[in-house]
Short mmCIF file of C-alpha atoms in Angstrom, two decimals:
data_model
loop_
_atom_site.label_atom_id
_atom_site.label_comp_id
_atom_site.label_asym_id
_atom_site.label_seq_id
_atom_site.Cartn_x
_atom_site.Cartn_y
_atom_site.Cartn_z
CA MET A 776 -11.08 -3.97 -1.10
CA THR A 777 -8.37 -5.46 -3.25
CA GLU A 778 -5.00 -6.44 -1.90
CA SER A 779 -3.21 -3.43 -3.17
CA ASP A 780 -5.77 -0.78 -2.39
CA PRO A 781 -3.91 1.86 -0.39
CA ARG A 782 -6.17 3.62 2.09
CA GLU A 783 -5.34 6.99 3.53
CA GLY A 784 -3.78 7.00 6.97
CA ALA A 785 -4.22 9.44 9.81
CA ASP A 786 -3.00 12.97 9.23
CA SER A 787 0.03 14.04 11.20
CA ALA A 788 -0.51 16.58 13.95
CA GLU A 789 2.86 18.16 13.22
CA SER A 790 3.24 21.29 11.16
CA PRO A 791 5.44 21.12 8.04
CA ALA A 792 8.27 22.83 9.89
CA GLU A 793 8.05 20.49 12.84
CA SER A 794 7.90 17.40 10.66
CA GLY A 795 11.00 18.30 8.70
CA ILE A 796 9.09 18.44 5.40
CA PRO A 797 9.52 21.84 3.71
CA ALA A 798 6.32 23.85 3.41
CA GLU A 799 5.44 24.93 -0.11
CA SER A 800 2.96 27.51 -1.23
CA GLY A 801 0.25 26.90 -3.81
CA ALA A 802 0.51 23.64 -5.71
CA GLY A 803 4.22 23.20 -5.02
CA ARG A 804 3.60 20.46 -2.47
CA LEU A 805 1.35 17.67 -3.65
CA ARG A 806 -0.89 15.56 -1.48
CA VAL A 807 0.14 11.92 -1.70
CA GLY A 808 -2.58 9.73 -0.27
CA GLY A 809 -2.85 6.08 0.50
CA ALA A 810 -0.56 3.73 2.38
CA LEU A 811 2.39 4.47 0.11
CA GLY A 812 2.10 8.22 0.58
CA ARG A 813 1.55 7.92 4.33
CA THR A 814 4.59 5.63 4.66
CA VAL A 815 6.87 7.97 2.73
CA GLU A 816 5.61 11.00 4.65
CA ALA A 817 6.15 9.33 8.02
CA GLY A 818 9.63 8.13 7.09
CA LEU A 819 10.78 11.50 5.72
CA SER A 820 9.36 13.40 8.70
CA GLY A 821 11.36 11.24 11.12
CA GLU A 822 8.21 10.01 12.81
CA ALA A 823 8.97 7.10 15.14
CA VAL A 824 7.82 3.74 13.82
CA SER A 825 4.93 2.37 15.86
CA ALA A 826 2.28 -0.31 15.58
CA SER A 827 -0.45 2.33 15.66
CA GLY A 828 1.29 4.28 12.89
CA VAL A 829 1.54 1.23 10.62
CA LEU A 830 -2.08 0.38 11.37
CA ALA A 831 -3.15 3.91 10.45
CA ALA A 832 -1.16 3.71 7.21
CA ILE A 833 -3.00 0.59 6.06
CA GLY A 834 -6.41 2.02 6.93
CA GLY A 835 -6.93 1.39 10.65
CA TRP A 836 -8.93 -1.44 12.12
CA ARG A 837 -11.91 -0.65 9.93
CA GLY A 838 -9.76 -0.63 6.82
CA VAL A 839 -8.24 -3.97 7.77
CA ALA A 840 -11.69 -5.43 8.42
CA GLU A 841 -13.07 -4.14 5.12
CA ALA A 842 -10.04 -5.60 3.34
CA LEU A 843 -10.20 -9.06 4.92
CA LEU A 844 -13.88 -9.79 5.53
CA PRO A 845 -15.06 -10.13 1.89
CA GLY A 846 -12.42 -12.78 1.15
CA VAL A 847 -12.95 -14.55 4.47
CA LEU A 848 -16.72 -14.61 3.95
CA PHE A 849 -16.45 -15.88 0.39
CA LEU A 850 -13.99 -18.60 1.35
CA ALA A 851 -15.99 -19.75 4.38
CA ILE A 852 -19.25 -20.04 2.45
CA PHE A 853 -17.54 -21.71 -0.50
CA VAL A 854 -15.95 -24.36 1.71
CA TRP A 855 -19.36 -25.03 3.25
CA THR A 856 -21.58 -24.94 0.12
CA ARG A 857 -19.16 -25.45 -2.83
CA ASP A 858 -21.41 -22.95 -4.66
CA PRO A 859 -19.35 -20.08 -6.16
CA ARG A 860 -22.35 -17.88 -7.00
CA LEU A 861 -23.91 -18.18 -3.57
CA SER A 862 -20.52 -17.56 -1.97
CA ALA A 863 -20.05 -14.37 -4.00
CA ILE A 864 -23.39 -12.85 -2.97
CA ALA A 865 -22.43 -12.61 0.70
CA PRO A 866 -19.43 -10.25 0.15
CA ALA A 867 -21.66 -8.07 -2.03
CA ALA A 868 -24.21 -7.79 0.79
CA LEU A 869 -21.38 -6.99 3.21
CA ALA A 870 -20.17 -4.13 0.99
CA VAL A 871 -23.67 -2.66 0.86
CA ILE A 872 -23.92 -2.87 4.65
CA ALA A 873 -20.55 -1.11 5.04
CA ILE A 874 -21.74 1.78 2.84
CA ALA A 875 -25.04 1.99 4.72
CA ILE A 876 -23.24 2.20 8.06
CA ARG A 877 -21.04 5.02 6.82
CA LEU A 878 -24.07 6.87 5.49
CA LEU A 879 -25.88 6.57 8.82
CA ARG A 880 -22.78 7.76 10.69
CA LYS A 881 -22.24 10.56 8.12
CA GLU A 882 -18.68 9.41 7.52
CA PRO A 883 -16.59 9.84 4.33
CA LEU A 884 -17.61 7.28 1.73
CA THR A 885 -14.43 7.23 -0.36
CA ALA A 886 -12.91 4.12 1.24
CA ALA A 887 -16.23 2.29 1.40
CA PHE A 888 -17.07 2.99 -2.25
CA SER A 889 -13.59 2.06 -3.47
CA GLY A 890 -13.83 -1.22 -1.59
CA ALA A 891 -17.38 -1.78 -2.84
CA VAL A 892 -16.31 -1.29 -6.46
CA GLY A 893 -13.59 -3.92 -6.03
CA VAL A 894 -15.99 -6.36 -4.43
CA ALA A 895 -18.61 -5.68 -7.12
CA ILE A 896 -16.14 -6.56 -9.87
CA CYS A 897 -15.13 -9.77 -8.09
CA VAL A 898 -18.77 -10.72 -7.55
CA GLY A 899 -19.75 -9.88 -11.14
CA VAL A 900 -16.95 -11.98 -12.63
CA THR A 901 -17.84 -14.92 -10.39
CA LEU A 902 -21.57 -14.73 -11.15
CA ILE A 903 -20.87 -14.67 -14.89
CA SER A 904 -18.31 -17.48 -14.98
CA GLY A 905 -19.66 -19.64 -12.16
CA ARG A 906 -16.09 -20.52 -11.14
CA GLY A 907 -14.94 -19.98 -7.57
CA GLN A 908 -11.38 -19.03 -8.49
CA ASP A 909 -12.66 -16.12 -10.59
CA PHE A 910 -13.64 -14.25 -7.42
CA PHE A 911 -9.93 -13.52 -7.07
CA LEU A 912 -9.27 -12.75 -10.75
CA PRO A 913 -9.47 -8.91 -10.59
CA GLY A 914 -6.71 -8.89 -7.97
CA PHE A 915 -4.30 -10.37 -10.50
CA TRP A 916 -4.83 -7.45 -12.86
CA ILE A 917 -4.22 -4.95 -10.06
CA ASN A 918 -1.07 -6.69 -8.86
CA GLY A 919 0.10 -6.99 -12.46
CA ALA A 920 -0.46 -3.29 -13.14
CA TRP A 921 1.49 -2.30 -10.01
CA SER A 922 4.28 -4.71 -10.95
CA VAL A 923 4.64 -3.23 -14.42
CA GLY A 924 4.53 0.36 -13.16
CA LEU A 925 7.11 -0.22 -10.43
CA ALA A 926 9.39 -2.21 -12.73
CA ILE A 927 9.34 0.53 -15.38
CA SER A 928 10.12 3.20 -12.79
CA LEU A 929 13.18 1.20 -11.70
CA LEU A 930 14.34 0.46 -15.24
CA VAL A 931 14.32 4.14 -16.21
CA GLY A 932 16.11 5.09 -12.98
CA TRP A 933 13.21 6.97 -11.40
CA PRO A 934 11.86 4.68 -8.64
CA LEU A 935 8.25 5.38 -7.78
CA LEU A 936 8.88 5.97 -4.07
CA GLY A 937 11.30 8.72 -5.03
CA PHE A 938 8.51 10.49 -6.86
CA ALA A 939 6.31 10.12 -3.78
CA ALA A 940 9.06 11.73 -1.70
CA GLY A 941 9.40 14.52 -4.24
CA ALA A 942 5.67 15.17 -4.25
CA LEU A 943 5.66 15.50 -0.47
CA THR A 944 8.62 17.90 -0.37
CA GLY A 945 7.49 19.96 -3.34
CA ASP A 946 10.55 19.11 -5.44
CA LEU A 947 9.89 16.15 -7.73
CA THR A 948 13.55 15.74 -8.72
CA GLY A 949 15.46 17.00 -5.67
CA TRP A 950 15.64 13.56 -4.09
CA ARG A 951 17.84 12.36 -6.96
CA LYS A 952 20.60 14.70 -5.79
CA GLN A 953 20.75 12.96 -2.39
CA ARG A 954 22.47 9.60 -2.81
CA PRO A 955 21.20 8.05 0.47
CA LEU A 956 17.61 9.02 -0.32
CA ARG A 957 17.95 7.81 -3.91
CA ARG A 958 19.23 4.44 -2.71
CA ALA A 959 16.47 4.19 -0.11
CA ALA A 960 13.82 4.99 -2.73
CA THR A 961 15.25 2.30 -5.00
CA LEU A 962 15.36 -0.28 -2.22
CA CYS A 963 11.80 0.45 -1.08
CA THR A 964 10.49 0.42 -4.64
CA LEU A 965 12.14 -2.97 -5.13
CA LEU A 966 10.44 -4.19 -1.98
CA TRP A 967 7.00 -3.10 -3.14
CA LEU A 968 7.65 -4.67 -6.53
CA ALA A 969 8.71 -7.93 -4.85
CA MET A 970 5.44 -8.00 -2.91
CA PHE A 971 3.27 -7.74 -6.03
CA VAL A 972 5.41 -10.19 -8.03
CA LEU A 973 5.42 -12.70 -5.17
CA ARG A 974 1.65 -12.59 -4.99
CA LEU A 975 1.39 -13.37 -8.68
CA ALA A 976 4.03 -16.10 -8.53
CA VAL A 977 2.28 -17.92 -5.69
CA GLN A 978 -1.36 -17.33 -6.58
CA LEU A 979 -1.48 -17.66 -10.37
CA PRO A 980 -0.61 -21.41 -10.31
CA LEU A 981 -3.35 -21.94 -7.70
CA TYR A 982 -5.80 -20.08 -9.92
CA ALA A 983 -4.81 -22.09 -12.99
CA SER A 984 -5.32 -25.37 -11.11
CA ALA A 985 -8.66 -24.20 -9.63
CA GLN A 986 -7.51 -24.68 -6.03
CA VAL A 987 -10.04 -22.23 -4.64
CA GLU A 988 -9.44 -22.92 -0.94
CA ALA A 989 -5.65 -22.65 -1.25
CA LEU A 990 -5.96 -19.56 -3.42
CA GLY A 991 -8.29 -17.90 -0.92
CA ALA A 992 -5.94 -18.68 1.96
CA ALA A 993 -2.92 -17.39 0.03
CA ARG A 994 -4.80 -14.22 -0.88
CA LEU A 995 -5.62 -13.55 2.78
CA VAL A 996 -2.08 -14.21 4.05
CA MET A 997 -0.41 -12.26 1.24
CA GLY A 998 -2.91 -9.42 1.44
CA THR A 999 -3.05 -7.13 4.47
CA PRO A 1000 -0.44 -8.96 6.62
CA LEU A 1001 2.22 -8.88 3.89
CA PHE A 1002 1.22 -5.34 2.97
CA ALA A 1003 1.73 -4.22 6.59
CA LEU A 1004 5.23 -5.75 6.63
CA VAL A 1005 6.18 -3.88 3.45
CA VAL A 1006 4.88 -0.62 4.93
CA LEU A 1007 6.83 -1.26 8.14
CA PHE A 1008 10.12 -2.04 6.39
CA SER A 1009 9.80 0.94 4.03
CA TRP A 1010 9.10 3.24 6.97
CA LEU A 1011 12.17 1.93 8.82
CA VAL A 1012 14.44 2.43 5.79
CA LEU A 1013 13.25 5.97 5.12
CA SER A 1014 13.42 6.91 8.80
CA ARG A 1015 17.01 5.69 9.03
CA VAL A 1016 18.02 7.74 6.00
CA THR A 1017 16.27 10.81 7.41
CA ARG A 1018 17.99 10.49 10.77
CA ALA A 1019 21.39 10.00 9.13
CA THR A 1020 20.87 13.07 6.94
CA GLN A 1021 19.76 15.21 9.86
CA SER A 1022 22.74 14.07 11.95
CA SER A 1023 25.21 14.99 9.22
CA ASP A 1024 23.54 18.39 8.73
CA GLU A 1025 23.70 19.13 12.47
CA SER A 1026 27.37 18.08 12.89
CA PRO A 1027 29.49 21.13 13.78
CA ALA A 1028 32.04 22.19 11.20
CA VAL A 1029 35.68 21.65 12.19
CA ASP A 1030 37.87 24.69 11.64
CA THR A 1031 41.11 23.91 9.85
CA PRO A 1032 44.09 26.27 10.00
CA SER A 1033 44.85 28.11 6.79
CA ALA A 1034 48.17 27.84 5.01
CA SER A 1035 49.23 31.20 6.43
CA GLY A 1036 48.60 30.02 9.96
CA GLN A 1037 45.98 32.72 10.57
#
């Protein structure tokens, strides 16, 4: 799995009415999957932030393991053998084993196949070039694509997390009429953009100087751990906005006397 691969989290047990997200018929309400969608949904529903909730958003323990193990395995074997091609074969075998286990357990293969495709690209590039740093090359393209997409959404005034909120509520533009939610969407989108840009800023110089060990360590630290922090902060921001909105809606109206005194 690549750094930015958002896996689907656990489904909420709450009904749309209970969660505070309006129910829509037909295609009015879109399904937003992945960590980004799960984070926005949890924040807008007022779900309490919890370690288990953040873990579910980033794919659970299995998702974390499938995200970290290929890079850890490649780095460990490379440090030991200094052979990029041999080091790349081990993550490929691990991906095949992960798919086989899911097949035997009759589990959904979407996450395993998406992770396997990412690993296969990394392995293929490394086998062709014979350079250890190229195992991490595909991740730069993914982080770059996310950076461009998020930056464009901010520049045109339609932050991506606002669209995610609109998809979940069934009104793609309604969030723009709520200033607190619009500001929260902008702030969270900036945070996600900062994560992808920071990865590139730190890791590209290491790639250019062929510091494979340092690049591998940076990729691991700035992968799932940093991703979890961004999910956590975004969830907190959206939850705070949701609670503030609900509190203002529930505040009793204060009757004011009319000019006639009636």
